[in-house]
Amino acid sequence: MAIKNVFVQGAITPEYIAKSIANHQSKTTIGAHDIFLGQVRADVIDGKTVSAIEYSAYEEMANAKFHEIRESAFEKYDLSCMHIYHSKGIVKTGEICLFVFVSSPHRKEVFNALHHIVEEIKSQVPIFGKELFQDDSYQWKVNT
Amino acid sequence: MTILLFGVTKDIVGSSSLSIPVSNNTIPKTVGGLKQYLGQSYPDLLELSSLAVAVNNNYAGDETKIDTFDEIALIPPVSGG
């Protein structure tokens, strides 16, 4: 299977997410979808408020890691399909930077698979978020 | 030998990649050796909460051998999602 490009420029729009859901209405063996949306938080750090996150990545390796995560999830869980999108570039607070969409005939599979996939993304994929503050300073984010 | 830099490691070194001249006979032979070598010039790299090295798009342990034709990258703490 070819390695897909997971990255989209800027925020992932609610319209895009709605369209993705609509695209699955013809797949009638699916009985359950689950969706994870990562949203940029306006954290306050040392009195300064985050206004956006600028994402960069080691794209070739990141896409390879997404591919590995996808393949291993298909092996572990009974999934009908799976879609992952991650932003690159600037995403403002309140906007969506990660969209994971899994589908299966039954609900248990999607709950478990989604949890597993998101944790793998957060810990394994070489993506780097630069938290931009309102005063033009920044700091590199670290996932906990 | 070229080392690709990402995230905060790019800021520490001040560039998006770093070259180690092959003529240099102290050229590191393993991932662990590379970290030590870079730590001498850029001690801030070793202060990071984690510093992984990827060899040909895979995370590699300290004992992994490296060569000039490998694609090598420094991976600071990740923060996707």
mmCIF file with all atom_site columns, C-alpha atoms in Angstrom:
data_model
loop_
_atom_site.group_PDB
_atom_site.id
_atom_site.type_symbol
_atom_site.label_atom_id
_atom_site.label_alt_id
_atom_site.label_comp_id
_atom_site.label_asym_id
_atom_site.label_entity_id
_atom_site.label_seq_id
_atom_site.pdbx_PDB_ins_code
_atom_site.Cartn_x
_atom_site.Cartn_y
_atom_site.Cartn_z
_atom_site.occupancy
_atom_site.B_iso_or_equiv
_atom_site.pdbx_formal_charge
_atom_site.auth_seq_id
_atom_site.auth_comp_id
_atom_site.auth_asym_id
_atom_site.auth_atom_id
_atom_site.pdbx_PDB_model_num
ATOM 1   C CA . MET A 1 1   ? 0.000   0.000  0.000  1.00 0.00 ? 1   MET A CA 1
ATOM 2   C CA . ALA A 1 2   ? 1.356   3.424  -0.960 1.00 0.00 ? 2   ALA A CA 1
ATOM 3   C CA . ILE A 1 3   ? 2.300   5.842  1.797  1.00 0.00 ? 3   ILE A CA 1
ATOM 4   C CA . LYS A 1 4   ? -0.260  8.657  1.968  1.00 0.00 ? 4   LYS A CA 1
ATOM 5   C CA . ASN A 1 5   ? 0.463   12.285 2.722  1.00 0.00 ? 5   ASN A CA 1
ATOM 6   C CA . VAL A 1 6   ? -1.264  13.086 6.005  1.00 0.00 ? 6   VAL A CA 1
ATOM 7   C CA . PHE A 1 7   ? -0.398  16.788 6.077  1.00 0.00 ? 7   PHE A CA 1
ATOM 8   C CA . VAL A 1 8   ? -2.703  19.624 5.146  1.00 0.00 ? 8   VAL A CA 1
ATOM 9   C CA . GLN A 1 9   ? -1.711  23.277 5.077  1.00 0.00 ? 9   GLN A CA 1
ATOM 10  C CA . GLY A 1 10  ? -3.223  25.226 7.995  1.00 0.00 ? 10  GLY A CA 1
ATOM 11  C CA . ALA A 1 11  ? -6.288  24.338 10.067 1.00 0.00 ? 11  ALA A CA 1
ATOM 12  C CA . ILE A 1 12  ? -8.644  21.452 9.262  1.00 0.00 ? 12  ILE A CA 1
ATOM 13  C CA . THR A 1 13  ? -12.057 23.012 8.693  1.00 0.00 ? 13  THR A CA 1
ATOM 14  C CA . PRO A 1 14  ? -15.381 21.786 10.120 1.00 0.00 ? 14  PRO A CA 1
ATOM 15  C CA . GLU A 1 15  ? -16.658 21.693 6.513  1.00 0.00 ? 15  GLU A CA 1
ATOM 16  C CA . TYR A 1 16  ? -13.915 19.240 5.574  1.00 0.00 ? 16  TYR A CA 1
ATOM 17  C CA . ILE A 1 17  ? -14.828 17.017 8.525  1.00 0.00 ? 17  ILE A CA 1
ATOM 18  C CA . ALA A 1 18  ? -18.527 17.135 7.609  1.00 0.00 ? 18  ALA A CA 1
ATOM 19  C CA . LYS A 1 19  ? -17.702 16.201 4.028  1.00 0.00 ? 19  LYS A CA 1
ATOM 20  C CA . SER A 1 20  ? -15.611 13.235 5.230  1.00 0.00 ? 20  SER A CA 1
ATOM 21  C CA . ILE A 1 21  ? -18.569 11.950 7.216  1.00 0.00 ? 21  ILE A CA 1
ATOM 22  C CA . ALA A 1 22  ? -20.880 12.372 4.226  1.00 0.00 ? 22  ALA A CA 1
ATOM 23  C CA . ASN A 1 23  ? -18.423 10.423 2.042  1.00 0.00 ? 23  ASN A CA 1
ATOM 24  C CA . HIS A 1 24  ? -19.036 7.338  4.204  1.00 0.00 ? 24  HIS A CA 1
ATOM 25  C CA . GLN A 1 25  ? -22.801 7.212  3.822  1.00 0.00 ? 25  GLN A CA 1
ATOM 26  C CA . SER A 1 26  ? -22.486 4.893  0.817  1.00 0.00 ? 26  SER A CA 1
ATOM 27  C CA . LYS A 1 27  ? -20.441 2.389  2.879  1.00 0.00 ? 27  LYS A CA 1
ATOM 28  C CA . THR A 1 28  ? -23.306 0.551  4.478  1.00 0.00 ? 28  THR A CA 1
ATOM 29  C CA . THR A 1 29  ? -21.334 -2.256 6.175  1.00 0.00 ? 29  THR A CA 1
ATOM 30  C CA . ILE A 1 30  ? -20.180 0.440  8.624  1.00 0.00 ? 30  ILE A CA 1
ATOM 31  C CA . GLY A 1 31  ? -22.186 0.632  11.820 1.00 0.00 ? 31  GLY A CA 1
ATOM 32  C CA . ALA A 1 32  ? -19.956 2.872  13.940 1.00 0.00 ? 32  ALA A CA 1
ATOM 33  C CA . HIS A 1 33  ? -17.663 5.844  13.388 1.00 0.00 ? 33  HIS A CA 1
ATOM 34  C CA . ASP A 1 34  ? -15.443 7.493  15.967 1.00 0.00 ? 34  ASP A CA 1
ATOM 35  C CA . ILE A 1 35  ? -13.649 10.792 15.513 1.00 0.00 ? 35  ILE A CA 1
ATOM 36  C CA . PHE A 1 36  ? -10.834 12.527 17.353 1.00 0.00 ? 36  PHE A CA 1
ATOM 37  C CA . LEU A 1 37  ? -10.293 16.236 16.801 1.00 0.00 ? 37  LEU A CA 1
ATOM 38  C CA . GLY A 1 38  ? -7.239  17.933 18.234 1.00 0.00 ? 38  GLY A CA 1
ATOM 39  C CA . GLN A 1 39  ? -7.867  21.633 18.902 1.00 0.00 ? 39  GLN A CA 1
ATOM 40  C CA . VAL A 1 40  ? -5.248  24.291 19.631 1.00 0.00 ? 40  VAL A CA 1
ATOM 41  C CA . ARG A 1 41  ? -5.556  25.509 23.232 1.00 0.00 ? 41  ARG A CA 1
ATOM 42  C CA . ALA A 1 42  ? -4.915  29.081 24.378 1.00 0.00 ? 42  ALA A CA 1
ATOM 43  C CA . ASP A 1 43  ? -2.603  28.037 27.213 1.00 0.00 ? 43  ASP A CA 1
ATOM 44  C CA . VAL A 1 44  ? -1.280  30.757 29.503 1.00 0.00 ? 44  VAL A CA 1
ATOM 45  C CA . ILE A 1 45  ? 2.433   30.216 30.189 1.00 0.00 ? 45  ILE A CA 1
ATOM 46  C CA . ASP A 1 46  ? 4.309   32.622 32.479 1.00 0.00 ? 46  ASP A CA 1
ATOM 47  C CA . GLY A 1 47  ? 1.574   35.200 31.956 1.00 0.00 ? 47  GLY A CA 1
ATOM 48  C CA . LYS A 1 48  ? 1.685   34.981 28.157 1.00 0.00 ? 48  LYS A CA 1
ATOM 49  C CA . THR A 1 49  ? -1.183  33.546 26.115 1.00 0.00 ? 49  THR A CA 1
ATOM 50  C CA . VAL A 1 50  ? -0.716  31.174 23.202 1.00 0.00 ? 50  VAL A CA 1
ATOM 51  C CA . SER A 1 51  ? -2.325  32.616 20.059 1.00 0.00 ? 51  SER A CA 1
ATOM 52  C CA . ALA A 1 52  ? -1.449  29.834 17.574 1.00 0.00 ? 52  ALA A CA 1
ATOM 53  C CA . ILE A 1 53  ? 0.738   26.804 17.027 1.00 0.00 ? 53  ILE A CA 1
ATOM 54  C CA . GLU A 1 54  ? 3.025   26.582 14.041 1.00 0.00 ? 54  GLU A CA 1
ATOM 55  C CA . TYR A 1 55  ? 3.532   22.927 13.087 1.00 0.00 ? 55  TYR A CA 1
ATOM 56  C CA . SER A 1 56  ? 6.566   21.609 11.272 1.00 0.00 ? 56  SER A CA 1
ATOM 57  C CA . ALA A 1 57  ? 7.532   17.994 10.733 1.00 0.00 ? 57  ALA A CA 1
ATOM 58  C CA . TYR A 1 58  ? 10.117  15.606 9.430  1.00 0.00 ? 58  TYR A CA 1
ATOM 59  C CA . GLU A 1 59  ? 7.505   14.923 6.783  1.00 0.00 ? 59  GLU A CA 1
ATOM 60  C CA . GLU A 1 60  ? 8.970   11.857 5.120  1.00 0.00 ? 60  GLU A CA 1
ATOM 61  C CA . MET A 1 61  ? 9.454   10.039 8.413  1.00 0.00 ? 61  MET A CA 1
ATOM 62  C CA . ALA A 1 62  ? 6.149   11.360 9.812  1.00 0.00 ? 62  ALA A CA 1
ATOM 63  C CA . ASN A 1 63  ? 4.214   9.984  6.838  1.00 0.00 ? 63  ASN A CA 1
ATOM 64  C CA . ALA A 1 64  ? 6.059   6.656  7.224  1.00 0.00 ? 64  ALA A CA 1
ATOM 65  C CA . LYS A 1 65  ? 5.121   6.576  10.937 1.00 0.00 ? 65  LYS A CA 1
ATOM 66  C CA . PHE A 1 66  ? 1.477   7.400  10.187 1.00 0.00 ? 66  PHE A CA 1
ATOM 67  C CA . HIS A 1 67  ? 1.549   4.532  7.689  1.00 0.00 ? 67  HIS A CA 1
ATOM 68  C CA . GLU A 1 68  ? 2.953   2.124  10.312 1.00 0.00 ? 68  GLU A CA 1
ATOM 69  C CA . ILE A 1 69  ? 0.349   3.237  12.861 1.00 0.00 ? 69  ILE A CA 1
ATOM 70  C CA . ARG A 1 70  ? -2.400  2.759  10.286 1.00 0.00 ? 70  ARG A CA 1
ATOM 71  C CA . GLU A 1 71  ? -1.217  -0.719 9.263  1.00 0.00 ? 71  GLU A CA 1
ATOM 72  C CA . SER A 1 72  ? -0.833  -1.940 12.836 1.00 0.00 ? 72  SER A CA 1
ATOM 73  C CA . ALA A 1 73  ? -4.316  -0.622 13.753 1.00 0.00 ? 73  ALA A CA 1
ATOM 74  C CA . PHE A 1 74  ? -5.850  -2.508 10.817 1.00 0.00 ? 74  PHE A CA 1
ATOM 75  C CA . GLU A 1 75  ? -4.112  -5.671 12.061 1.00 0.00 ? 75  GLU A CA 1
ATOM 76  C CA . LYS A 1 76  ? -5.232  -5.220 15.663 1.00 0.00 ? 76  LYS A CA 1
ATOM 77  C CA . TYR A 1 77  ? -8.817  -4.035 15.184 1.00 0.00 ? 77  TYR A CA 1
ATOM 78  C CA . ASP A 1 78  ? -11.699 -4.923 12.881 1.00 0.00 ? 78  ASP A CA 1
ATOM 79  C CA . LEU A 1 79  ? -11.830 -1.621 11.004 1.00 0.00 ? 79  LEU A CA 1
ATOM 80  C CA . SER A 1 80  ? -13.605 -0.781 7.758  1.00 0.00 ? 80  SER A CA 1
ATOM 81  C CA . CYS A 1 81  ? -11.579 2.366  7.154  1.00 0.00 ? 81  CYS A CA 1
ATOM 82  C CA . MET A 1 82  ? -9.375  4.969  8.737  1.00 0.00 ? 82  MET A CA 1
ATOM 83  C CA . HIS A 1 83  ? -8.404  8.518  7.840  1.00 0.00 ? 83  HIS A CA 1
ATOM 84  C CA . ILE A 1 84  ? -5.779  10.706 9.476  1.00 0.00 ? 84  ILE A CA 1
ATOM 85  C CA . TYR A 1 85  ? -5.065  14.363 8.721  1.00 0.00 ? 85  TYR A CA 1
ATOM 86  C CA . HIS A 1 86  ? -2.611  16.654 10.510 1.00 0.00 ? 86  HIS A CA 1
ATOM 87  C CA . SER A 1 87  ? -1.957  20.328 9.956  1.00 0.00 ? 87  SER A CA 1
ATOM 88  C CA . LYS A 1 88  ? 1.314   21.924 9.025  1.00 0.00 ? 88  LYS A CA 1
ATOM 89  C CA . GLY A 1 89  ? 1.966   25.629 9.271  1.00 0.00 ? 89  GLY A CA 1
ATOM 90  C CA . ILE A 1 90  ? -0.013  27.959 11.500 1.00 0.00 ? 90  ILE A CA 1
ATOM 91  C CA . VAL A 1 91  ? -3.199  26.872 13.298 1.00 0.00 ? 91  VAL A CA 1
ATOM 92  C CA . LYS A 1 92  ? -4.883  29.488 15.507 1.00 0.00 ? 92  LYS A CA 1
ATOM 93  C CA . THR A 1 93  ? -6.316  28.728 18.942 1.00 0.00 ? 93  THR A CA 1
ATOM 94  C CA . GLY A 1 94  ? -9.728  27.121 18.678 1.00 0.00 ? 94  GLY A CA 1
ATOM 95  C CA . GLU A 1 95  ? -8.949  25.634 15.291 1.00 0.00 ? 95  GLU A CA 1
ATOM 96  C CA . ILE A 1 96  ? -8.469  21.931 14.510 1.00 0.00 ? 96  ILE A CA 1
ATOM 97  C CA . CYS A 1 97  ? -4.958  20.556 13.896 1.00 0.00 ? 97  CYS A CA 1
ATOM 98  C CA . LEU A 1 98  ? -5.576  16.781 13.980 1.00 0.00 ? 98  LEU A CA 1
ATOM 99  C CA . PHE A 1 99  ? -8.470  14.762 12.568 1.00 0.00 ? 99  PHE A CA 1
ATOM 100 C CA . VAL A 1 100 ? -8.578  10.987 13.073 1.00 0.00 ? 100 VAL A CA 1
ATOM 101 C CA . PHE A 1 101 ? -11.616 9.147  11.722 1.00 0.00 ? 101 PHE A CA 1
ATOM 102 C CA . VAL A 1 102 ? -12.118 5.389  12.193 1.00 0.00 ? 102 VAL A CA 1
ATOM 103 C CA . SER A 1 103 ? -15.035 3.237  11.086 1.00 0.00 ? 103 SER A CA 1
ATOM 104 C CA . SER A 1 104 ? -16.090 -0.333 11.799 1.00 0.00 ? 104 SER A CA 1
ATOM 105 C CA . PRO A 1 105 ? -19.187 -2.503 11.750 1.00 0.00 ? 105 PRO A CA 1
ATOM 106 C CA . HIS A 1 106 ? -19.345 -2.197 15.574 1.00 0.00 ? 106 HIS A CA 1
ATOM 107 C CA . ARG A 1 107 ? -18.701 0.433  18.260 1.00 0.00 ? 107 ARG A CA 1
ATOM 108 C CA . LYS A 1 108 ? -16.202 -1.351 20.536 1.00 0.00 ? 108 LYS A CA 1
ATOM 109 C CA . GLU A 1 109 ? -13.635 -1.621 17.800 1.00 0.00 ? 109 GLU A CA 1
ATOM 110 C CA . VAL A 1 110 ? -13.698 2.094  16.975 1.00 0.00 ? 110 VAL A CA 1
ATOM 111 C CA . PHE A 1 111 ? -13.465 3.207  20.626 1.00 0.00 ? 111 PHE A CA 1
ATOM 112 C CA . ASN A 1 112 ? -10.411 1.023  21.252 1.00 0.00 ? 112 ASN A CA 1
ATOM 113 C CA . ALA A 1 113 ? -8.744  1.690  17.909 1.00 0.00 ? 113 ALA A CA 1
ATOM 114 C CA . LEU A 1 114 ? -9.149  5.456  18.106 1.00 0.00 ? 114 LEU A CA 1
ATOM 115 C CA . HIS A 1 115 ? -7.615  5.623  21.579 1.00 0.00 ? 115 HIS A CA 1
ATOM 116 C CA . HIS A 1 116 ? -4.667  3.509  20.484 1.00 0.00 ? 116 HIS A CA 1
ATOM 117 C CA . ILE A 1 117 ? -4.072  5.464  17.264 1.00 0.00 ? 117 ILE A CA 1
ATOM 118 C CA . VAL A 1 118 ? -4.167  8.907  18.910 1.00 0.00 ? 118 VAL A CA 1
ATOM 119 C CA . GLU A 1 119 ? -1.743  7.825  21.658 1.00 0.00 ? 119 GLU A CA 1
ATOM 120 C CA . GLU A 1 120 ? 0.656   6.454  19.034 1.00 0.00 ? 120 GLU A CA 1
ATOM 121 C CA . ILE A 1 121 ? 0.486   9.688  17.028 1.00 0.00 ? 121 ILE A CA 1
ATOM 122 C CA . LYS A 1 122 ? 1.155   11.806 20.116 1.00 0.00 ? 122 LYS A CA 1
ATOM 123 C CA . SER A 1 123 ? 4.218   9.811  21.168 1.00 0.00 ? 123 SER A CA 1
ATOM 124 C CA . GLN A 1 124 ? 5.775   8.562  17.920 1.00 0.00 ? 124 GLN A CA 1
ATOM 125 C CA . VAL A 1 125 ? 5.278   10.933 14.999 1.00 0.00 ? 125 VAL A CA 1
ATOM 126 C CA . PRO A 1 126 ? 8.011   13.539 14.432 1.00 0.00 ? 126 PRO A CA 1
ATOM 127 C CA . ILE A 1 127 ? 5.830   16.644 14.397 1.00 0.00 ? 127 ILE A CA 1
ATOM 128 C CA . PHE A 1 128 ? 6.914   19.763 16.249 1.00 0.00 ? 128 PHE A CA 1
ATOM 129 C CA . GLY A 1 129 ? 4.571   22.474 17.511 1.00 0.00 ? 129 GLY A CA 1
ATOM 130 C CA . LYS A 1 130 ? 5.879   25.957 18.115 1.00 0.00 ? 130 LYS A CA 1
ATOM 131 C CA . GLU A 1 131 ? 3.544   27.808 20.489 1.00 0.00 ? 131 GLU A CA 1
ATOM 132 C CA . LEU A 1 132 ? 3.310   31.390 19.304 1.00 0.00 ? 132 LEU A CA 1
ATOM 133 C CA . PHE A 1 133 ? 2.457   34.022 21.910 1.00 0.00 ? 133 PHE A CA 1
ATOM 134 C CA . GLN A 1 134 ? 0.612   37.274 21.381 1.00 0.00 ? 134 GLN A CA 1
ATOM 135 C CA . ASP A 1 135 ? 3.844   39.258 21.957 1.00 0.00 ? 135 ASP A CA 1
ATOM 136 C CA . ASP A 1 136 ? 5.601   37.465 19.025 1.00 0.00 ? 136 ASP A CA 1
ATOM 137 C CA . SER A 1 137 ? 7.761   35.283 21.287 1.00 0.00 ? 137 SER A CA 1
ATOM 138 C CA . TYR A 1 138 ? 7.452   31.491 21.120 1.00 0.00 ? 138 TYR A CA 1
ATOM 139 C CA . GLN A 1 139 ? 8.288   28.217 22.796 1.00 0.00 ? 139 GLN A CA 1
ATOM 140 C CA . TRP A 1 140 ? 8.502   24.623 21.530 1.00 0.00 ? 140 TRP A CA 1
ATOM 141 C CA . LYS A 1 141 ? 5.662   22.478 22.804 1.00 0.00 ? 141 LYS A CA 1
ATOM 142 C CA . VAL A 1 142 ? 6.305   19.073 24.411 1.00 0.00 ? 142 VAL A CA 1
ATOM 143 C CA . ASN A 1 143 ? 3.567   16.406 24.482 1.00 0.00 ? 143 ASN A CA 1
ATOM 144 C CA . THR A 1 144 ? 2.870   15.013 27.935 1.00 0.00 ? 144 THR A CA 1
ATOM 145 C CA . MET B 2 1   ? 27.847  13.095 6.940  1.00 0.00 ? 1   MET B CA 1
ATOM 146 C CA . THR B 2 2   ? 24.727  15.298 7.031  1.00 0.00 ? 2   THR B CA 1
ATOM 147 C CA . ILE B 2 3   ? 22.426  15.518 10.030 1.00 0.00 ? 3   ILE B CA 1
ATOM 148 C CA . LEU B 2 4   ? 18.887  16.870 9.517  1.00 0.00 ? 4   LEU B CA 1
ATOM 149 C CA . LEU B 2 5   ? 17.568  19.066 12.305 1.00 0.00 ? 5   LEU B CA 1
ATOM 150 C CA . PHE B 2 6   ? 13.976  19.655 13.398 1.00 0.00 ? 6   PHE B CA 1
ATOM 151 C CA . GLY B 2 7   ? 12.068  21.638 16.010 1.00 0.00 ? 7   GLY B CA 1
ATOM 152 C CA . VAL B 2 8   ? 14.142  23.062 18.825 1.00 0.00 ? 8   VAL B CA 1
ATOM 153 C CA . THR B 2 9   ? 17.347  21.355 17.596 1.00 0.00 ? 9   THR B CA 1
ATOM 154 C CA . LYS B 2 10  ? 17.205  23.682 14.580 1.00 0.00 ? 10  LYS B CA 1
ATOM 155 C CA . ASP B 2 11  ? 17.169  26.678 16.945 1.00 0.00 ? 11  ASP B CA 1
ATOM 156 C CA . ILE B 2 12  ? 20.032  25.309 19.050 1.00 0.00 ? 12  ILE B CA 1
ATOM 157 C CA . VAL B 2 13  ? 22.294  24.728 16.057 1.00 0.00 ? 13  VAL B CA 1
ATOM 158 C CA . GLY B 2 14  ? 20.988  27.745 14.119 1.00 0.00 ? 14  GLY B CA 1
ATOM 159 C CA . SER B 2 15  ? 20.494  25.815 10.879 1.00 0.00 ? 15  SER B CA 1
ATOM 160 C CA . SER B 2 16  ? 18.241  23.141 9.374  1.00 0.00 ? 16  SER B CA 1
ATOM 161 C CA . SER B 2 17  ? 21.115  20.723 8.839  1.00 0.00 ? 17  SER B CA 1
ATOM 162 C CA . LEU B 2 18  ? 24.618  20.104 9.999  1.00 0.00 ? 18  LEU B CA 1
ATOM 163 C CA . SER B 2 19  ? 27.602  18.605 8.165  1.00 0.00 ? 19  SER B CA 1
ATOM 164 C CA . ILE B 2 20  ? 30.344  16.559 9.727  1.00 0.00 ? 20  ILE B CA 1
ATOM 165 C CA . PRO B 2 21  ? 33.308  16.462 7.324  1.00 0.00 ? 21  PRO B CA 1
ATOM 166 C CA . VAL B 2 22  ? 34.077  12.853 6.330  1.00 0.00 ? 22  VAL B CA 1
ATOM 167 C CA . SER B 2 23  ? 37.779  13.615 6.278  1.00 0.00 ? 23  SER B CA 1
ATOM 168 C CA . ASN B 2 24  ? 37.453  14.101 10.012 1.00 0.00 ? 24  ASN B CA 1
ATOM 169 C CA . ASN B 2 25  ? 38.732  10.881 11.608 1.00 0.00 ? 25  ASN B CA 1
ATOM 170 C CA . THR B 2 26  ? 36.649  11.493 14.715 1.00 0.00 ? 26  THR B CA 1
ATOM 171 C CA . ILE B 2 27  ? 33.499  10.971 12.626 1.00 0.00 ? 27  ILE B CA 1
ATOM 172 C CA . PRO B 2 28  ? 30.946  9.150  14.835 1.00 0.00 ? 28  PRO B CA 1
ATOM 173 C CA . LYS B 2 29  ? 30.276  5.490  14.039 1.00 0.00 ? 29  LYS B CA 1
ATOM 174 C CA . THR B 2 30  ? 27.159  4.957  16.153 1.00 0.00 ? 30  THR B CA 1
ATOM 175 C CA . VAL B 2 31  ? 24.073  6.890  17.242 1.00 0.00 ? 31  VAL B CA 1
ATOM 176 C CA . GLY B 2 32  ? 25.461  7.135  20.782 1.00 0.00 ? 32  GLY B CA 1
ATOM 177 C CA . GLY B 2 33  ? 28.755  8.410  19.404 1.00 0.00 ? 33  GLY B CA 1
ATOM 178 C CA . LEU B 2 34  ? 26.928  11.005 17.329 1.00 0.00 ? 34  LEU B CA 1
ATOM 179 C CA . LYS B 2 35  ? 25.038  12.352 20.347 1.00 0.00 ? 35  LYS B CA 1
ATOM 180 C CA . GLN B 2 36  ? 28.281  12.633 22.280 1.00 0.00 ? 36  GLN B CA 1
ATOM 181 C CA . TYR B 2 37  ? 30.021  14.337 19.346 1.00 0.00 ? 37  TYR B CA 1
ATOM 182 C CA . LEU B 2 38  ? 27.217  16.894 18.877 1.00 0.00 ? 38  LEU B CA 1
ATOM 183 C CA . GLY B 2 39  ? 26.900  17.432 22.623 1.00 0.00 ? 39  GLY B CA 1
ATOM 184 C CA . GLN B 2 40  ? 30.471  18.744 22.704 1.00 0.00 ? 40  GLN B CA 1
ATOM 185 C CA . SER B 2 41  ? 29.665  21.540 20.232 1.00 0.00 ? 41  SER B CA 1
ATOM 186 C CA . TYR B 2 42  ? 26.034  22.066 21.275 1.00 0.00 ? 42  TYR B CA 1
ATOM 187 C CA . PRO B 2 43  ? 25.649  21.143 24.966 1.00 0.00 ? 43  PRO B CA 1
ATOM 188 C CA . ASP B 2 44  ? 22.036  22.443 24.935 1.00 0.00 ? 44  ASP B CA 1
ATOM 189 C CA . LEU B 2 45  ? 21.079  19.392 22.837 1.00 0.00 ? 45  LEU B CA 1
ATOM 190 C CA . LEU B 2 46  ? 21.809  17.158 25.810 1.00 0.00 ? 46  LEU B CA 1
ATOM 191 C CA . GLU B 2 47  ? 19.673  19.335 28.113 1.00 0.00 ? 47  GLU B CA 1
ATOM 192 C CA . LEU B 2 48  ? 16.472  18.523 26.191 1.00 0.00 ? 48  LEU B CA 1
ATOM 193 C CA . SER B 2 49  ? 13.907  16.304 27.939 1.00 0.00 ? 49  SER B CA 1
ATOM 194 C CA . SER B 2 50  ? 14.516  13.772 25.156 1.00 0.00 ? 50  SER B CA 1
ATOM 195 C CA . LEU B 2 51  ? 16.695  13.594 22.068 1.00 0.00 ? 51  LEU B CA 1
ATOM 196 C CA . ALA B 2 52  ? 16.051  10.752 19.641 1.00 0.00 ? 52  ALA B CA 1
ATOM 197 C CA . VAL B 2 53  ? 17.989  9.990  16.494 1.00 0.00 ? 53  VAL B CA 1
ATOM 198 C CA . ALA B 2 54  ? 16.341  8.659  13.351 1.00 0.00 ? 54  ALA B CA 1
ATOM 199 C CA . VAL B 2 55  ? 18.372  6.625  10.874 1.00 0.00 ? 55  VAL B CA 1
ATOM 200 C CA . ASN B 2 56  ? 16.665  6.175  7.480  1.00 0.00 ? 56  ASN B CA 1
ATOM 201 C CA . ASN B 2 57  ? 13.281  7.229  8.908  1.00 0.00 ? 57  ASN B CA 1
ATOM 202 C CA . ASN B 2 58  ? 13.384  4.903  11.931 1.00 0.00 ? 58  ASN B CA 1
ATOM 203 C CA . TYR B 2 59  ? 14.140  5.644  15.554 1.00 0.00 ? 59  TYR B CA 1
ATOM 204 C CA . ALA B 2 60  ? 17.529  4.160  16.362 1.00 0.00 ? 60  ALA B CA 1
ATOM 205 C CA . GLY B 2 61  ? 19.131  3.109  19.644 1.00 0.00 ? 61  GLY B CA 1
ATOM 206 C CA . ASP B 2 62  ? 22.559  4.312  20.801 1.00 0.00 ? 62  ASP B CA 1
ATOM 207 C CA . GLU B 2 63  ? 24.278  1.136  19.585 1.00 0.00 ? 63  GLU B CA 1
ATOM 208 C CA . THR B 2 64  ? 22.993  1.510  15.980 1.00 0.00 ? 64  THR B CA 1
ATOM 209 C CA . LYS B 2 65  ? 25.814  1.931  13.462 1.00 0.00 ? 65  LYS B CA 1
ATOM 210 C CA . ILE B 2 66  ? 25.714  4.963  11.173 1.00 0.00 ? 66  ILE B CA 1
ATOM 211 C CA . ASP B 2 67  ? 27.400  5.654  7.869  1.00 0.00 ? 67  ASP B CA 1
ATOM 212 C CA . THR B 2 68  ? 27.749  8.628  5.540  1.00 0.00 ? 68  THR B CA 1
ATOM 213 C CA . PHE B 2 69  ? 25.064  7.334  3.145  1.00 0.00 ? 69  PHE B CA 1
ATOM 214 C CA . ASP B 2 70  ? 22.432  7.023  5.903  1.00 0.00 ? 70  ASP B CA 1
ATOM 215 C CA . GLU B 2 71  ? 19.754  9.675  6.330  1.00 0.00 ? 71  GLU B CA 1
ATOM 216 C CA . ILE B 2 72  ? 20.245  10.832 9.892  1.00 0.00 ? 72  ILE B CA 1
ATOM 217 C CA . ALA B 2 73  ? 18.026  13.244 11.817 1.00 0.00 ? 73  ALA B CA 1
ATOM 218 C CA . LEU B 2 74  ? 17.802  14.623 15.331 1.00 0.00 ? 74  LEU B CA 1
ATOM 219 C CA . ILE B 2 75  ? 14.301  14.300 16.798 1.00 0.00 ? 75  ILE B CA 1
ATOM 220 C CA . PRO B 2 76  ? 13.624  16.489 19.843 1.00 0.00 ? 76  PRO B CA 1
ATOM 221 C CA . PRO B 2 77  ? 10.461  15.958 21.970 1.00 0.00 ? 77  PRO B CA 1
ATOM 222 C CA . VAL B 2 78  ? 7.516   15.544 19.590 1.00 0.00 ? 78  VAL B CA 1
ATOM 223 C CA . SER B 2 79  ? 4.337   17.593 19.917 1.00 0.00 ? 79  SER B CA 1
ATOM 224 C CA . GLY B 2 80  ? 1.892   16.604 17.221 1.00 0.00 ? 80  GLY B CA 1
ATOM 225 C CA . GLY B 2 81  ? -1.858  16.552 17.676 1.00 0.00 ? 81  GLY B CA 1
#
